[in-house]
mmCIF file of C-alpha atoms (C1' of nucleotides) in Angstrom:
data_model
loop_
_atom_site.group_PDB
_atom_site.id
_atom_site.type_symbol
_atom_site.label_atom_id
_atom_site.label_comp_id
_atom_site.label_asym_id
_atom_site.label_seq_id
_atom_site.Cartn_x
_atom_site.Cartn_y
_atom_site.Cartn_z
ATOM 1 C CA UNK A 300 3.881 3.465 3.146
ATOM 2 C CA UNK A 301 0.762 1.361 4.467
ATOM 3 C CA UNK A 302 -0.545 -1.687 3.269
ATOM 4 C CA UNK A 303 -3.594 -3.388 4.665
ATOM 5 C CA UNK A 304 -2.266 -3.615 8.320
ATOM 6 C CA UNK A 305 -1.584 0.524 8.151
ATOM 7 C CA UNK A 306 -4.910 0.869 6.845
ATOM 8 C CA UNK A 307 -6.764 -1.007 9.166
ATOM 9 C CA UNK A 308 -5.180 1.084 11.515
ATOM 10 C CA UNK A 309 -6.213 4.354 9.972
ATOM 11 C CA UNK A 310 -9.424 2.839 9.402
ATOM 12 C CA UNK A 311 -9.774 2.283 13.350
ATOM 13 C CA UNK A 312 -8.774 5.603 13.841
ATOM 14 C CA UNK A 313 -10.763 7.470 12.054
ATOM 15 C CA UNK A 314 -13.539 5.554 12.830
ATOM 16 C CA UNK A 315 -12.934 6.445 16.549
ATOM 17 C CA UNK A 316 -12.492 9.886 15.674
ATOM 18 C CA UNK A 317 -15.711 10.544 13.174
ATOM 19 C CA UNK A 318 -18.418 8.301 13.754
ATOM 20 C CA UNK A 319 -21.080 10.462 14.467
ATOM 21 C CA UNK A 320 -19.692 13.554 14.058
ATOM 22 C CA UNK A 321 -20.512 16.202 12.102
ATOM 23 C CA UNK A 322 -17.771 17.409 8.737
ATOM 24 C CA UNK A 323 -18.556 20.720 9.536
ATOM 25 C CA UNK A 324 -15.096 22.271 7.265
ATOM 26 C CA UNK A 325 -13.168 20.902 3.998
ATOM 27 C CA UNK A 326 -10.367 22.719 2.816
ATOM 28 C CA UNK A 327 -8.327 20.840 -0.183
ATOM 29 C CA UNK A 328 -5.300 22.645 0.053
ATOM 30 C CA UNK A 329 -3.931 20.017 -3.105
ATOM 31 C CA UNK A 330 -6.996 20.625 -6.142
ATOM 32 C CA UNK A 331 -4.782 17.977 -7.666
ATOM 33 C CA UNK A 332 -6.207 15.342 -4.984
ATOM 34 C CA UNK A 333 -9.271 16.142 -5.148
ATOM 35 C CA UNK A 334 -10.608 18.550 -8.007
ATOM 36 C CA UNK A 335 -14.123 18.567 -6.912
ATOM 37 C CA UNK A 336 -14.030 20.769 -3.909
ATOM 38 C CA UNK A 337 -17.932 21.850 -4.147
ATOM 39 C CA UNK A 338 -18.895 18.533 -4.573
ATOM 40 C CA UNK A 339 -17.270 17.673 -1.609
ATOM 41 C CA UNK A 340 -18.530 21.128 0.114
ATOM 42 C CA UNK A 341 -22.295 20.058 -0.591
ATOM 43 C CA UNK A 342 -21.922 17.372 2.025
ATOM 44 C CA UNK A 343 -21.236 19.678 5.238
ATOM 45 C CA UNK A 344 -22.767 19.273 8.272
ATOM 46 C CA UNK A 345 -23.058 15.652 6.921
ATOM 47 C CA UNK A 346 -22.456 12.649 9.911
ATOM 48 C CA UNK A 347 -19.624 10.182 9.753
ATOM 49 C CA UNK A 348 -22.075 7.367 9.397
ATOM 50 C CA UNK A 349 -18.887 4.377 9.148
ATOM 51 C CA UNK A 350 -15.746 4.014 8.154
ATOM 52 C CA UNK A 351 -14.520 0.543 6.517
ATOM 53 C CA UNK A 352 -11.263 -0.896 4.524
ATOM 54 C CA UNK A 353 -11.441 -2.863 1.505
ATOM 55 C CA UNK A 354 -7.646 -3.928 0.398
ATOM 56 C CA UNK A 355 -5.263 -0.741 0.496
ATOM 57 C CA UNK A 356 -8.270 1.576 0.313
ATOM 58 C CA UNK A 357 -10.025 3.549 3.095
ATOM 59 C CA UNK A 358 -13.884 4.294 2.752
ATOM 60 C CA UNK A 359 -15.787 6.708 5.051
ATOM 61 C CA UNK A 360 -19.180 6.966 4.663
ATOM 62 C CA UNK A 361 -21.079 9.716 4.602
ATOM 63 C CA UNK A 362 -24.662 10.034 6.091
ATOM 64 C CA UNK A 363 -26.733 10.881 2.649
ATOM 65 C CA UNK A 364 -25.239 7.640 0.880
ATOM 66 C CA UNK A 365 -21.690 9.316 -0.117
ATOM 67 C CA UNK A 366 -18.566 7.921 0.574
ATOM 68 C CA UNK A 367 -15.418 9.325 0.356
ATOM 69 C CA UNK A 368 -12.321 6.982 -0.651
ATOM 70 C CA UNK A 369 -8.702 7.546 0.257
ATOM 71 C CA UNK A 370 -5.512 5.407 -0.839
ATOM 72 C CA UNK A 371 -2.685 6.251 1.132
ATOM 73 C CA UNK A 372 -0.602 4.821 -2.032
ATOM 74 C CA UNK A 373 3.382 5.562 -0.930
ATOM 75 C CA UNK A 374 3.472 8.131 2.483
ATOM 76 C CA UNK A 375 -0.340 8.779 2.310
ATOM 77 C CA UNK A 376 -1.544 9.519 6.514
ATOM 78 C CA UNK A 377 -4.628 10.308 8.327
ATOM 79 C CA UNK A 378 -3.459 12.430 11.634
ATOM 80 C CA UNK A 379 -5.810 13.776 14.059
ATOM 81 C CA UNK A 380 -4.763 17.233 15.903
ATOM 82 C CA UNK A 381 -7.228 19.787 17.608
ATOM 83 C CA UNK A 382 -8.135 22.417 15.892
ATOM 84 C CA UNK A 383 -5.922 24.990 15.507
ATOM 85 C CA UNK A 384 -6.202 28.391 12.766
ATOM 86 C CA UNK A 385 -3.106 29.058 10.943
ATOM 87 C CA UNK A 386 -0.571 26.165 9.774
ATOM 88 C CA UNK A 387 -0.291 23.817 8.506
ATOM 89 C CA UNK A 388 2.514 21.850 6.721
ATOM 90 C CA UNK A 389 3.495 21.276 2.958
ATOM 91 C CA UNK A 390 2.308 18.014 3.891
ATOM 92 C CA UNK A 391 -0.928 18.533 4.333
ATOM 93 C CA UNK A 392 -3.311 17.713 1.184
ATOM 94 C CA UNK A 393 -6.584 18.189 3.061
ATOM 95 C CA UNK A 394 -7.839 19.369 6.447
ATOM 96 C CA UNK A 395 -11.490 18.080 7.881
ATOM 97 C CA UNK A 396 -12.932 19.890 10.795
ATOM 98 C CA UNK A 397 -15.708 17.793 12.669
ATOM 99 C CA UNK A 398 -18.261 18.950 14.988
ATOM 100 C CA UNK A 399 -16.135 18.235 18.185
ATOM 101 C CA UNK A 400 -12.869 20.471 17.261
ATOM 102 C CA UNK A 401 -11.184 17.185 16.044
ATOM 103 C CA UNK A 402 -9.432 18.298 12.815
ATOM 104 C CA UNK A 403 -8.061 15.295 10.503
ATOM 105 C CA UNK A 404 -5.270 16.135 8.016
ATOM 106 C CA UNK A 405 -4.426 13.766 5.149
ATOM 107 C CA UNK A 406 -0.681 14.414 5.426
ATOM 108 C CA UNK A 407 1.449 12.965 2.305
ATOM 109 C CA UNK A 408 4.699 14.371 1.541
ATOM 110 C CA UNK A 409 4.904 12.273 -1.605
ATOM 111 C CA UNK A 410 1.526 13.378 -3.083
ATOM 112 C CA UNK A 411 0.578 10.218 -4.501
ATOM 113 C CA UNK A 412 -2.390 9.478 -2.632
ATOM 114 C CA UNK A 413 -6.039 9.483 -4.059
ATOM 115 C CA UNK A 414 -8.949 10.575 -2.716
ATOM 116 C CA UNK A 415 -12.510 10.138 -4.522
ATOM 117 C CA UNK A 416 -15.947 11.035 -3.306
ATOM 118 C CA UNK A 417 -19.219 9.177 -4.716
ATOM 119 C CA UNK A 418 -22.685 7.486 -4.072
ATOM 120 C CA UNK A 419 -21.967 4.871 -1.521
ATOM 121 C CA UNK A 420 -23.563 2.539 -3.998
ATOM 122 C CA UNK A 421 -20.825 2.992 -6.741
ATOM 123 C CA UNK A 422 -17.769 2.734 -4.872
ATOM 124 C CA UNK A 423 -17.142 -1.034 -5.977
ATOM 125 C CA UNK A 424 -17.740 0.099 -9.365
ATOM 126 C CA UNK A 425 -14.625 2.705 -9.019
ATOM 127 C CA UNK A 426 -12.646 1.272 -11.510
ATOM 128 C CA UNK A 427 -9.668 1.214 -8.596
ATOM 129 C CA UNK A 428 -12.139 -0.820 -6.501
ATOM 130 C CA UNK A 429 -13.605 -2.925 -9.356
ATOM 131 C CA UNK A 430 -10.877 -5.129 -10.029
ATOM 132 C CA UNK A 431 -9.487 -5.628 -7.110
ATOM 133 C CA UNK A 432 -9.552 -9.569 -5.390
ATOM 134 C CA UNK A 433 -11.255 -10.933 -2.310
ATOM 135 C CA UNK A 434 -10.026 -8.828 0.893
ATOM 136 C CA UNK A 435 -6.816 -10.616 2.396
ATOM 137 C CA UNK A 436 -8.047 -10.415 5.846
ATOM 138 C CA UNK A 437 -11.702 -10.405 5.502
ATOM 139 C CA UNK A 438 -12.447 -13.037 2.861
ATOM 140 C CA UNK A 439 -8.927 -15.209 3.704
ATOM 141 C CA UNK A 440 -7.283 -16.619 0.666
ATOM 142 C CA UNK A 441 -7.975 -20.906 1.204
ATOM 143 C CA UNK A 442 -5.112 -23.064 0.433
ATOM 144 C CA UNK A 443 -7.379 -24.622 -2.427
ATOM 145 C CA UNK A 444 -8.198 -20.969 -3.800
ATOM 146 C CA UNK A 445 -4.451 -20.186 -3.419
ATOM 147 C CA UNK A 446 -3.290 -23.423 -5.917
ATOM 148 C CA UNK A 447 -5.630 -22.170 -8.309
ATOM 149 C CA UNK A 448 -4.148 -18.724 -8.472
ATOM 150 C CA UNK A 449 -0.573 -19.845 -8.688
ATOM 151 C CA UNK A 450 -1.239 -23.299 -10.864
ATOM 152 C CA UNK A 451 -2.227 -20.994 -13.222
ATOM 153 C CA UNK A 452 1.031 -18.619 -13.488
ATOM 154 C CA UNK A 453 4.745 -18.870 -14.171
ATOM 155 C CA UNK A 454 5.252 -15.429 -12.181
ATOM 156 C CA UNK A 455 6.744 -15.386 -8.722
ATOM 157 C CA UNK A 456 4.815 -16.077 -5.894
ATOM 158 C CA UNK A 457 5.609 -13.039 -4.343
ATOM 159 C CA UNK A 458 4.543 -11.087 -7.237
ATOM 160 C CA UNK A 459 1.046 -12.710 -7.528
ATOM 161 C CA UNK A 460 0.631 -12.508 -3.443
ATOM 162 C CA UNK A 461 0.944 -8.691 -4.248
ATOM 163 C CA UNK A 462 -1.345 -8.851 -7.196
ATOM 164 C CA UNK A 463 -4.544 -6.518 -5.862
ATOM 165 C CA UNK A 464 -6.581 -8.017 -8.859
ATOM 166 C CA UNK A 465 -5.931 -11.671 -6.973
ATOM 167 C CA UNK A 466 -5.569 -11.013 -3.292
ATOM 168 C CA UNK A 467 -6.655 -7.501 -1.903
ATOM 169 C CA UNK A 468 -4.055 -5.637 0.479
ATOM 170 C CA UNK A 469 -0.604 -7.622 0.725
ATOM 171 C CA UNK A 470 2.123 -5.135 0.043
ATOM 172 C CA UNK A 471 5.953 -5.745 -0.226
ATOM 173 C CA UNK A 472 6.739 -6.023 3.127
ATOM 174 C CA UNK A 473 3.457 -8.142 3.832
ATOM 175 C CA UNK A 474 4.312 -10.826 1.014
ATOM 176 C CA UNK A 475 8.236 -11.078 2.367
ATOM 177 C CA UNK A 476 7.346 -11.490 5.600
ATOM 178 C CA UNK A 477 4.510 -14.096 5.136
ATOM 179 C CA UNK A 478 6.997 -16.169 2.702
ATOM 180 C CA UNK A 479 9.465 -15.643 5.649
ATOM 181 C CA UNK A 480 6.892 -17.281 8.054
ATOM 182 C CA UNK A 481 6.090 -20.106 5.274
ATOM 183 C CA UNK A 482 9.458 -21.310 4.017
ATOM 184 C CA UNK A 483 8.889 -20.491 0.810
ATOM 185 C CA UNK A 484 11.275 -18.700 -1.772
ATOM 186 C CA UNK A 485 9.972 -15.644 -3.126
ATOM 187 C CA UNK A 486 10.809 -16.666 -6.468
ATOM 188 C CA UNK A 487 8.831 -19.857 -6.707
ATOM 189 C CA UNK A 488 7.153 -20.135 -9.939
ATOM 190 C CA UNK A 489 3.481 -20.072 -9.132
ATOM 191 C CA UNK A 490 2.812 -22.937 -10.640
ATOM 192 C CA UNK A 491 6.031 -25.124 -9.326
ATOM 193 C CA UNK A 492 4.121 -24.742 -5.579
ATOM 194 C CA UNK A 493 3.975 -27.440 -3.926
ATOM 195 C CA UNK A 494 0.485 -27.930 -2.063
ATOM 196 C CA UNK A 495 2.371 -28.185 1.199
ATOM 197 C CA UNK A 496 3.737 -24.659 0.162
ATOM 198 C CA UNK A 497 0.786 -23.544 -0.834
ATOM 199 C CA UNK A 498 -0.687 -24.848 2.640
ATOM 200 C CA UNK A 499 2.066 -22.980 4.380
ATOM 201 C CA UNK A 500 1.498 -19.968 2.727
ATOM 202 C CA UNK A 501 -2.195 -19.714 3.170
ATOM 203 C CA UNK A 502 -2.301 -20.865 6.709
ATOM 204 C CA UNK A 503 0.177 -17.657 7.257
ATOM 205 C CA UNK A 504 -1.465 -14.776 5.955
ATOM 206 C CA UNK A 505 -4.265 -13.716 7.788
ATOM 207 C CA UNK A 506 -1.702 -14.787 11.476
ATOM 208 C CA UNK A 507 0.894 -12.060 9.834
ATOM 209 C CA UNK A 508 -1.936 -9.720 9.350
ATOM 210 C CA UNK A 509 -3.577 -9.512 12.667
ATOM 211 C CA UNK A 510 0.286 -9.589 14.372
ATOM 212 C CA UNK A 511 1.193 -6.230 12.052
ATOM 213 C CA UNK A 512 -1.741 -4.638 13.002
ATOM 214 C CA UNK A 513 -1.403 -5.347 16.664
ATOM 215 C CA UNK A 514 2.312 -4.877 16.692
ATOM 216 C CA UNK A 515 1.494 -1.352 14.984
ATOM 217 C CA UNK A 516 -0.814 -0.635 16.838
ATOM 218 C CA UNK A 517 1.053 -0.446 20.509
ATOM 219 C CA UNK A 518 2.602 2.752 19.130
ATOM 220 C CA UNK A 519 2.245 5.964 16.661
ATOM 221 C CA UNK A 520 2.200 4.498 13.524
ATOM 222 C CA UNK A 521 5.583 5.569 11.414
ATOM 223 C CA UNK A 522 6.015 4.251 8.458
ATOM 224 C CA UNK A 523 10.121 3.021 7.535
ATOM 225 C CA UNK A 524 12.142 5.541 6.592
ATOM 226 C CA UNK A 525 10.357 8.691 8.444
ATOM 227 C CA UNK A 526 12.240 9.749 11.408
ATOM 228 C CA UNK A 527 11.873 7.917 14.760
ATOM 229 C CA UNK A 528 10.520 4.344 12.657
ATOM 230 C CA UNK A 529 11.607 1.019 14.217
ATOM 231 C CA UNK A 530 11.786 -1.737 12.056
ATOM 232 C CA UNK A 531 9.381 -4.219 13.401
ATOM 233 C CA UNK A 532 9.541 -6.641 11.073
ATOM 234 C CA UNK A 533 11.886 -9.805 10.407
ATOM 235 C CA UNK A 534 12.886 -10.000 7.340
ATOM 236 C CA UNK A 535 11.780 -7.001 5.416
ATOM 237 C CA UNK A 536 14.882 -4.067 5.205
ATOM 238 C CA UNK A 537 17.178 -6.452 6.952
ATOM 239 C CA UNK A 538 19.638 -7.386 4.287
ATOM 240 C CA UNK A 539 23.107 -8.540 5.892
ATOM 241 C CA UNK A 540 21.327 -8.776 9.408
ATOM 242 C CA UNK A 541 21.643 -12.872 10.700
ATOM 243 C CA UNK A 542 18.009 -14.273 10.543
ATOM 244 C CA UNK A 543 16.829 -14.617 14.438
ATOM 245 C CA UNK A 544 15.837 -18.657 13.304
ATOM 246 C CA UNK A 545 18.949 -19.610 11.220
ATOM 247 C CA UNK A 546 21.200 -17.514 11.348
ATOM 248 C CA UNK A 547 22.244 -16.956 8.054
ATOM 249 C CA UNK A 548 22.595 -13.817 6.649
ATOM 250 C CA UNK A 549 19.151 -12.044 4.939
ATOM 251 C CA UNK A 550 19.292 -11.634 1.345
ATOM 252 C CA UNK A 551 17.669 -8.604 -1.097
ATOM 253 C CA UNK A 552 16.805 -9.534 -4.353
ATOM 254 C CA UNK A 553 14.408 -7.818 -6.922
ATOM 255 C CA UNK A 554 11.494 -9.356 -7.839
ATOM 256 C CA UNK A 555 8.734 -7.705 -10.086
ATOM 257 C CA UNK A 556 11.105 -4.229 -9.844
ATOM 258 C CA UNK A 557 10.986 -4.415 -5.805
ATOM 259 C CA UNK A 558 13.203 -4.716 -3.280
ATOM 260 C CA UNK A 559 12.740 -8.433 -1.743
ATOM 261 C CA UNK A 560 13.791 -9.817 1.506
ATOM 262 C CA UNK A 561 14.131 -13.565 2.291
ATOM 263 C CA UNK A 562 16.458 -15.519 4.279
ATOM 264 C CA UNK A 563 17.982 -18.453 2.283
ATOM 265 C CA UNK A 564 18.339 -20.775 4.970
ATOM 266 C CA UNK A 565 14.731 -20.397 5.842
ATOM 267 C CA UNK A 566 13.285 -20.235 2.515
ATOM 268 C CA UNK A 567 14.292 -23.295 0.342
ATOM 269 C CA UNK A 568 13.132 -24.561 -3.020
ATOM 270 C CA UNK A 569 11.179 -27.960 -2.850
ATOM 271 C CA UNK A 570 10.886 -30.426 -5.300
ATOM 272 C "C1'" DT B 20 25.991 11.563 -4.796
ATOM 273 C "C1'" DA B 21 23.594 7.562 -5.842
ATOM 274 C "C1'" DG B 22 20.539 4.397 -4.012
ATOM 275 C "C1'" DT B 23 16.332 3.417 -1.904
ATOM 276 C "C1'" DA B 24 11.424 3.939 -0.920
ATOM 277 C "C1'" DT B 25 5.425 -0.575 2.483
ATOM 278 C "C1'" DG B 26 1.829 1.828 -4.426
ATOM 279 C "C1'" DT B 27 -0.347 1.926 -8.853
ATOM 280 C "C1'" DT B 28 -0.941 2.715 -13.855
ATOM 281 C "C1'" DG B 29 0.281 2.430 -18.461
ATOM 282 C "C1'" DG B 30 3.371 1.498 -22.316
ATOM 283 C "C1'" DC B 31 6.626 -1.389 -24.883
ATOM 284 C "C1'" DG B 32 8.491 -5.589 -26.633
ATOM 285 C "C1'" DC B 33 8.970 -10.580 -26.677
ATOM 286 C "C1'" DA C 43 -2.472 -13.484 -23.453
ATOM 287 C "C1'" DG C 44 1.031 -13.514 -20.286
ATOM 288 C "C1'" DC C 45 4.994 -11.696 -18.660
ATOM 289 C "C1'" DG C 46 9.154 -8.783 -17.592
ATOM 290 C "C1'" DC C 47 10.847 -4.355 -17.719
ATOM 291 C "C1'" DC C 48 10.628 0.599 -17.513
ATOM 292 C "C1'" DA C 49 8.860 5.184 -16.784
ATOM 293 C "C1'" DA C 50 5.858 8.138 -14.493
ATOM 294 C "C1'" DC C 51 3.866 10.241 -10.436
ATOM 295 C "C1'" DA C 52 6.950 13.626 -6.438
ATOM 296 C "C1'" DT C 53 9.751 13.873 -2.431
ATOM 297 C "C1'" DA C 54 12.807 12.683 1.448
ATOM 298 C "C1'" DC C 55 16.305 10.355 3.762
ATOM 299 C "C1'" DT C 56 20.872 7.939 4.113
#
DNA sequence: TAGTATGTTGGCGC
DNA sequence: AGCGCCAACATACT
């Protein structure tokens, strides 16, 4: 269930993978994902000319100024397997066969994931894309730029740390853990943030980033809940456990209809 | 069995 | 308008 760390990582992947290769098959086994198969079929034998992330979503252009754009959304994955004729699982949404025998699958039990395919120079008009605020780990969030977001709002600062339309890519487990890291209740009214929370906050985000990806990075990536997943991070899916700092017990509480994570010793109103 | 699920959209009511 | 809440999407694991 990726957020931006996951699909940084998928977006390193495939870019090792494709770059340069050919897309020499497409089957959409799902039409539901993607309806337009002969679209996409007009662009065989196209090149892999880059492959980027902008928030949750994962472009790859296409030599010939296409790009095709996945979201993961809930158990959305990009796995790489040589190519083999015959099966493949219920999973698997759509197969792509490169020039070099590398065949990708988008794998996603859930179905929920998206895939779109258009001129390279309308993807930020996608209306998924339009909206969405400045990139979480490319265009950090500025403790000034973060006080005007929450100044603004009565909502939680969790909730508006996952907003996508203010800051692009923090998840669930992303905004616990960086509230975690910052000392700062999930629940605080956005505009009852102090500046020195505010401070915290910022000053965390883009450090929790580059430590998921790395973390994630040292082994398959498997997301919580699938078979063989180790909980990597602190706070997140740890309710009871002691916290490793204070030792008090981490709470779950719902904020915005999730599941939130915080420890109370840790994470203390101010003001 | 009921609860939970790292995402997103759209609707309803206050 | 802003906000909270809920359902929907569809499936698996505990």
């Amino acid at each position: 269930m990726p957020e931006l760390p996951e699909v940084e990582i998928h977006a390193r992947n495939v870019h090792e993978w494709g770059v340069g290769r050919r897309i020499m098959g497409a089957e959409v086994r799902d039409p539901k994902l993607l309806p337009d198969l002969a679209e996409l079929r007009t662009h065989l034998g196209a090149r892999v000319a880059g492959v980027r992330r902008q928030a949750k979503y994962l472009l790859v252009d296409l030599e010939g100024v296409h790009t095709l754009t996945v979201h993961l959304r809930m158990t959305g994955k990009l796995v790489r397997d040589v190519y083999t004729a015959g099966e493949v699982s219920k999973a698997t949404r759509l197969v792509l066969d490169l020039d070099d025998g590398t065949r990708i699958r988008f794998e996603d039990f859930r179905r929920f994931g998206r895939v779109w395919l258009c001129p390279s120079s309308e993807v930020m008009r996608l209306p998924e894309l339009a909206g969405l605020g400045p990139d979480a780990l490319l265009e950090p969030t500025s403790p000034e730029r973060l006080i005007q977001i929450a100044g603004r709002s009565r909502r939680g600062i969790k909730v508006l740390l996952m907003d996508q339309a203010l800051i692009g890519g923090l998840g669930n487990i992303c905004a616990a853990e960086i509230l975690y890291r910052a000392g700062v209740p999930p629940e605080t009214p956005g505009n009852q943030l102090t500046g020195r929370q505010a401070a915290a906050i910022a000053a965390e985000i883009v450090p929790f980033l580059e430590w998921s990806i790395a973390e994630q990075s040292r082994r398959e990536l498997i997301y919580l809940g699938e078979p063989g997943a180790e909980n990597v991070f602190t706070v997140y899916g740890r309710r009871g456990e002691p916290c490793p700092r204070c030792g008090e017990a981490i709470i779950r509480s719902v904020l915005g209809g999730r599941g939130t994570y915080s420890c109370p010793g840790c994470q203390k109103a101010e003001g």
